[in-house]
CSV table of C-alpha atoms in Angstrom, one decimal:
chain,number,residue,atom,x,y,z
A,14,ALA,CA,-15.5,-2.7,74.4
A,15,GLN,CA,-12.8,-5.2,74.6
A,16,THR,CA,-9.2,-4.4,75.2
A,17,VAL,CA,-6.1,-6.4,75.1
A,18,THR,CA,-2.9,-5.6,77.2
A,19,GLN,CA,0.6,-6.7,76.4
A,20,SER,CA,2.8,-5.3,79.3
A,21,GLN,CA,6.2,-6.2,77.8
A,22,PRO,CA,7.2,-3.9,74.9
A,23,GLU,CA,10.4,-5.7,74.3
A,24,MET,CA,12.0,-9.1,75.4
A,25,SER,CA,15.1,-11.0,74.7
A,26,VAL,CA,16.0,-14.6,75.1
A,27,GLN,CA,19.1,-16.8,74.2
A,28,GLU,CA,18.8,-19.3,71.4
A,29,ALA,CA,17.5,-22.8,72.8
A,30,GLU,CA,16.0,-21.2,76.0
A,31,THR,CA,12.3,-20.7,76.7
A,32,VAL,CA,10.5,-17.3,77.0
A,33,THR,CA,6.9,-16.4,78.0
A,34,LEU,CA,5.0,-13.5,76.6
A,35,SER,CA,2.3,-12.1,78.7
A,36,CYS,CA,-1.3,-11.0,77.6
A,37,THR,CA,-4.3,-10.1,79.5
A,38,TYR,CA,-7.6,-8.9,78.1
A,39,ASP,CA,-10.8,-7.4,79.3
A,40,THR,CA,-14.2,-8.6,78.1
A,41,SER,CA,-17.7,-9.2,79.3
A,42,GLU,CA,-18.3,-11.8,76.6
A,43,ASN,CA,-18.3,-15.5,77.4
A,44,ASN,CA,-17.7,-16.9,73.9
A,45,TYR,CA,-14.6,-15.6,72.2
A,46,TYR,CA,-11.2,-16.6,70.7
A,47,LEU,CA,-7.7,-15.7,71.4
A,48,PHE,CA,-4.9,-15.5,69.2
A,49,TRP,CA,-1.1,-15.0,69.1
A,50,TYR,CA,0.2,-13.6,65.9
A,51,LYS,CA,3.9,-13.3,64.8
A,52,GLN,CA,5.0,-10.4,62.6
A,53,PRO,CA,8.8,-10.8,61.4
A,54,PRO,CA,10.5,-8.1,59.6
A,55,SER,CA,9.1,-9.2,56.4
A,56,ARG,CA,5.8,-7.5,58.0
A,57,GLN,CA,3.6,-10.6,57.2
A,58,MET,CA,1.1,-11.5,59.8
A,59,ILE,CA,1.5,-15.3,60.6
A,60,LEU,CA,-0.9,-16.9,63.1
A,61,VAL,CA,1.0,-18.8,65.8
A,62,ILE,CA,-1.7,-20.2,67.8
A,63,ARG,CA,-5.4,-20.0,68.4
A,64,GLN,CA,-7.5,-20.8,71.4
A,65,GLU,CA,-11.3,-21.1,71.8
A,66,ALA,CA,-12.5,-19.8,75.1
A,67,TYR,CA,-14.8,-22.7,75.7
A,68,LYS,CA,-12.0,-25.2,75.6
A,69,GLN,CA,-10.2,-25.8,78.9
A,70,GLN,CA,-7.2,-27.5,77.4
A,71,ASN,CA,-4.4,-25.1,76.5
A,72,ALA,CA,-3.6,-25.1,72.7
A,73,THR,CA,-0.2,-26.2,71.6
A,74,GLU,CA,1.6,-25.9,68.2
A,75,ASN,CA,5.0,-27.6,68.2
A,76,ARG,CA,7.4,-25.2,70.3
A,77,PHE,CA,4.4,-22.8,71.0
A,78,SER,CA,2.0,-23.3,73.8
A,79,VAL,CA,-0.4,-21.1,75.8
A,80,ASN,CA,-1.3,-20.9,79.3
A,81,PHE,CA,-5.1,-19.8,79.1
A,82,GLN,CA,-6.6,-18.5,82.5
A,83,LYS,CA,-10.1,-17.6,81.7
A,84,ALA,CA,-11.2,-16.4,85.0
A,85,ALA,CA,-8.0,-14.3,85.2
A,86,LYS,CA,-8.3,-13.2,81.6
A,87,SER,CA,-4.8,-14.1,80.9
A,88,PHE,CA,-3.5,-15.7,77.7
A,89,SER,CA,0.3,-16.0,77.9
A,90,LEU,CA,2.5,-17.4,75.1
A,91,LYS,CA,5.5,-19.7,75.9
A,92,ILE,CA,8.1,-20.5,73.3
A,93,SER,CA,10.3,-23.3,73.9
A,94,ASP,CA,13.8,-24.2,72.3
A,95,SER,CA,13.9,-20.5,70.9
A,96,GLN,CA,15.3,-20.2,67.5
A,97,LEU,CA,16.8,-17.3,65.7
A,98,GLY,CA,13.8,-17.2,63.3
A,99,ASP,CA,11.4,-16.6,66.2
A,100,THR,CA,12.8,-13.1,66.3
A,101,ALA,CA,9.6,-10.8,65.5
A,102,MET,CA,6.8,-8.8,67.0
A,103,TYR,CA,4.3,-10.8,68.7
A,104,PHE,CA,0.7,-9.7,68.8
A,105,CYS,CA,-2.0,-11.1,71.2
A,106,ALA,CA,-5.5,-10.6,69.8
A,107,PHE,CA,-9.1,-11.1,70.8
A,108,MET,CA,-12.2,-11.9,68.9
A,109,LYS,CA,-15.6,-12.3,70.1
A,110,GLN,CA,-17.7,-15.0,68.6
A,111,ARG,CA,-20.0,-13.8,65.9
A,112,THR,CA,-23.8,-14.0,66.7
A,113,GLN,CA,-26.5,-13.7,64.2
A,114,GLY,CA,-26.5,-10.4,62.6
A,115,GLY,CA,-23.5,-9.3,64.5
A,116,SER,CA,-19.9,-8.9,63.4
A,117,GLU,CA,-16.5,-10.1,64.4
A,118,LYS,CA,-13.1,-8.2,64.6
A,119,LEU,CA,-9.9,-8.9,66.0
A,120,VAL,CA,-8.7,-6.5,68.6
A,121,PHE,CA,-4.9,-6.3,69.0
A,122,GLY,CA,-2.4,-5.7,71.9
A,123,LYS,CA,0.3,-3.3,71.2
A,124,GLY,CA,2.7,-6.1,70.7
A,125,THR,CA,5.9,-7.6,72.2
A,126,LYS,CA,9.2,-7.2,70.3
A,127,LEU,CA,11.1,-10.4,70.9
A,128,THR,CA,14.8,-10.9,70.0
A,129,VAL,CA,16.4,-14.3,70.0
A,130,ASN,CA,20.2,-13.9,70.5
A,131,PRO,CA,22.6,-16.5,69.3
B,29,ASP,CA,-1.7,-19.2,44.7
B,30,THR,CA,-1.6,-16.4,47.2
B,31,ALA,CA,-4.5,-16.6,49.6
B,32,VAL,CA,-4.9,-12.9,50.4
B,33,SER,CA,-3.2,-10.6,48.0
B,34,GLN,CA,-2.8,-6.7,48.2
B,35,THR,CA,-1.5,-4.5,45.5
B,36,PRO,CA,0.7,-2.4,45.5
B,37,LYS,CA,3.0,-3.6,48.1
B,38,TYR,CA,4.7,-0.2,48.4
B,39,LEU,CA,3.1,3.2,47.5
B,40,VAL,CA,4.9,6.6,47.8
B,41,THR,CA,3.0,9.7,46.9
B,42,GLN,CA,2.6,13.4,47.5
B,43,MET,CA,0.2,14.9,50.2
B,44,GLY,CA,-3.0,15.7,48.5
B,45,ASN,CA,-2.9,12.9,46.1
B,46,ASP,CA,-5.7,10.2,45.8
B,47,LYS,CA,-4.5,6.6,45.7
B,48,SER,CA,-6.1,3.2,45.9
B,49,ILE,CA,-5.0,-0.2,47.4
B,50,LYS,CA,-6.6,-3.4,46.0
B,51,CYS,CA,-7.2,-6.8,47.9
B,52,GLU,CA,-8.3,-10.2,46.6
B,53,GLN,CA,-8.7,-13.3,48.3
B,54,ASN,CA,-9.2,-16.7,46.8
B,55,LEU,CA,-10.3,-18.7,49.9
B,56,GLY,CA,-14.1,-18.5,49.3
B,57,HIS,CA,-14.3,-16.4,52.5
B,58,ASP,CA,-17.4,-14.0,52.9
B,59,THR,CA,-15.9,-11.4,55.1
B,60,MET,CA,-13.1,-9.1,54.4
B,61,TYR,CA,-11.4,-6.5,56.5
B,62,TRP,CA,-9.0,-3.4,56.3
B,63,TYR,CA,-6.7,-2.8,59.2
B,64,LYS,CA,-4.2,0.1,59.7
B,65,GLN,CA,-0.7,-0.5,61.3
B,66,ASP,CA,0.8,2.8,62.5
B,67,SER,CA,4.5,3.7,63.0
B,68,LYS,CA,4.3,2.3,66.4
B,69,LYS,CA,3.2,-1.1,65.1
B,70,PHE,CA,-0.3,-0.8,66.5
B,71,LEU,CA,-3.0,-2.6,64.5
B,72,LYS,CA,-6.5,-1.1,64.4
B,73,ILE,CA,-9.5,-2.2,62.3
B,74,MET,CA,-10.8,0.4,59.8
B,75,PHE,CA,-13.6,-1.5,57.9
B,76,SER,CA,-15.2,-4.7,57.5
B,77,TYR,CA,-17.4,-6.2,54.7
B,78,ASN,CA,-19.6,-9.3,54.8
B,79,ASN,CA,-20.9,-10.4,51.5
B,80,LYS,CA,-20.4,-6.8,49.9
B,81,GLU,CA,-22.2,-5.3,52.9
B,82,LEU,CA,-20.4,-2.9,55.1
B,83,ILE,CA,-20.7,-4.2,58.7
B,84,ILE,CA,-17.8,-2.4,60.6
B,85,ASN,CA,-16.9,1.2,60.1
B,86,GLU,CA,-14.6,2.3,62.8
B,87,THR,CA,-14.0,6.0,63.4
B,88,VAL,CA,-12.1,6.7,60.3
B,89,PRO,CA,-11.9,10.1,58.2
B,90,ASN,CA,-14.3,10.0,55.3
B,91,ARG,CA,-11.4,10.5,53.1
B,92,PHE,CA,-11.3,6.7,53.3
B,93,SER,CA,-13.7,5.0,51.3
B,94,PRO,CA,-13.8,1.2,50.9
B,95,LYS,CA,-15.5,-0.6,48.0
B,96,SER,CA,-16.4,-4.2,47.8
B,97,PRO,CA,-17.5,-5.1,44.2
B,98,ASP,CA,-18.0,-8.8,45.2
B,99,LYS,CA,-17.1,-10.9,48.2
B,100,ALA,CA,-13.7,-11.8,46.8
B,101,HIS,CA,-12.5,-8.2,46.6
B,102,LEU,CA,-12.2,-5.3,49.0
B,103,ASN,CA,-10.5,-2.0,47.9
B,104,LEU,CA,-9.6,1.0,49.8
B,105,HIS,CA,-9.5,4.4,48.2
B,106,ILE,CA,-7.9,7.4,50.0
B,107,ASN,CA,-8.7,10.9,49.0
B,108,SER,CA,-6.4,14.1,49.7
B,109,LEU,CA,-3.7,12.1,51.3
B,110,GLU,CA,-2.1,13.5,54.6
B,111,LEU,CA,1.2,12.8,56.2
B,112,GLY,CA,-0.6,10.9,59.0
B,113,ASP,CA,-2.0,8.4,56.6
B,114,SER,CA,1.5,6.9,56.1
B,115,ALA,CA,1.3,3.4,57.5
B,116,VAL,CA,1.0,-0.3,56.5
B,117,TYR,CA,-2.6,-1.2,55.4
B,118,PHE,CA,-3.5,-5.0,55.9
B,119,CYS,CA,-6.3,-6.8,54.2
B,120,ALA,CA,-7.7,-9.8,56.0
B,121,SER,CA,-10.3,-12.2,55.2
B,122,THR,CA,-12.4,-14.9,57.2
B,123,LEU,CA,-15.2,-17.2,56.7
B,124,MET,CA,-18.1,-16.4,59.1
B,125,TYR,CA,-18.2,-18.1,62.3
B,126,THR,CA,-14.8,-19.9,61.9
B,127,GLY,CA,-12.9,-17.3,64.0
B,128,GLU,CA,-9.7,-17.4,62.0
B,129,LEU,CA,-8.4,-14.5,59.9
B,130,PHE,CA,-6.0,-14.7,57.0
B,131,PHE,CA,-3.8,-11.6,56.4
B,132,GLY,CA,-2.4,-10.1,53.0
B,133,GLU,CA,1.1,-9.1,53.1
B,134,GLY,CA,0.5,-5.5,53.7
B,135,SER,CA,0.7,-2.4,51.6
B,136,ARG,CA,3.2,0.3,53.0
B,137,LEU,CA,1.9,3.6,52.2
B,138,THR,CA,4.4,6.5,52.4
B,139,VAL,CA,2.9,10.2,52.1
B,140,LEU,CA,5.6,12.9,51.5
């Protein structure tokens, strides 16, 4: 079974600075997706960034980028120029690629609570 | 034009009651899910349906019964509610093989 580990329960950063959230995962699969979701106090689950395991290039979405190390099974999220609105829970998640007749589900880490201070 | 919508958003009820949460998606997706987020914010899958067929059924008490009348709807019925059922329940949907889930806003259930 796949597991996702986020070793930082809480982090804080000053506005405009850069912060990196860690995530490691364990799987024997070769084809899968990795995600970072953001959950602000409104509780909506918002997709921040998505990485396909077969792609060597790290995904980037504006101020958000990942460092995907497939051999090390590591998938960290870097937030540049942090903004107050980035304050939220951040969840790392894994999903194996569906095969014929199979199923796919997101497996989540326990989350990292990020606070951006003014 | 909400993509994945859940009703109700908030539900407060007494122990022992039966309640339902409804979910609808207008994205044309073929797979829908129920996830439970507990008080520690941990998200765990409960069920998944693909084209009205149950394909994932995690270890969930049989007091929880999902129903999918069509591929755009997935409802969750809970019998004999217990204190430990208090949580936020998220519905999500995806199109098979795209690897991207869309979540509803969550339904916060409080059992007193």
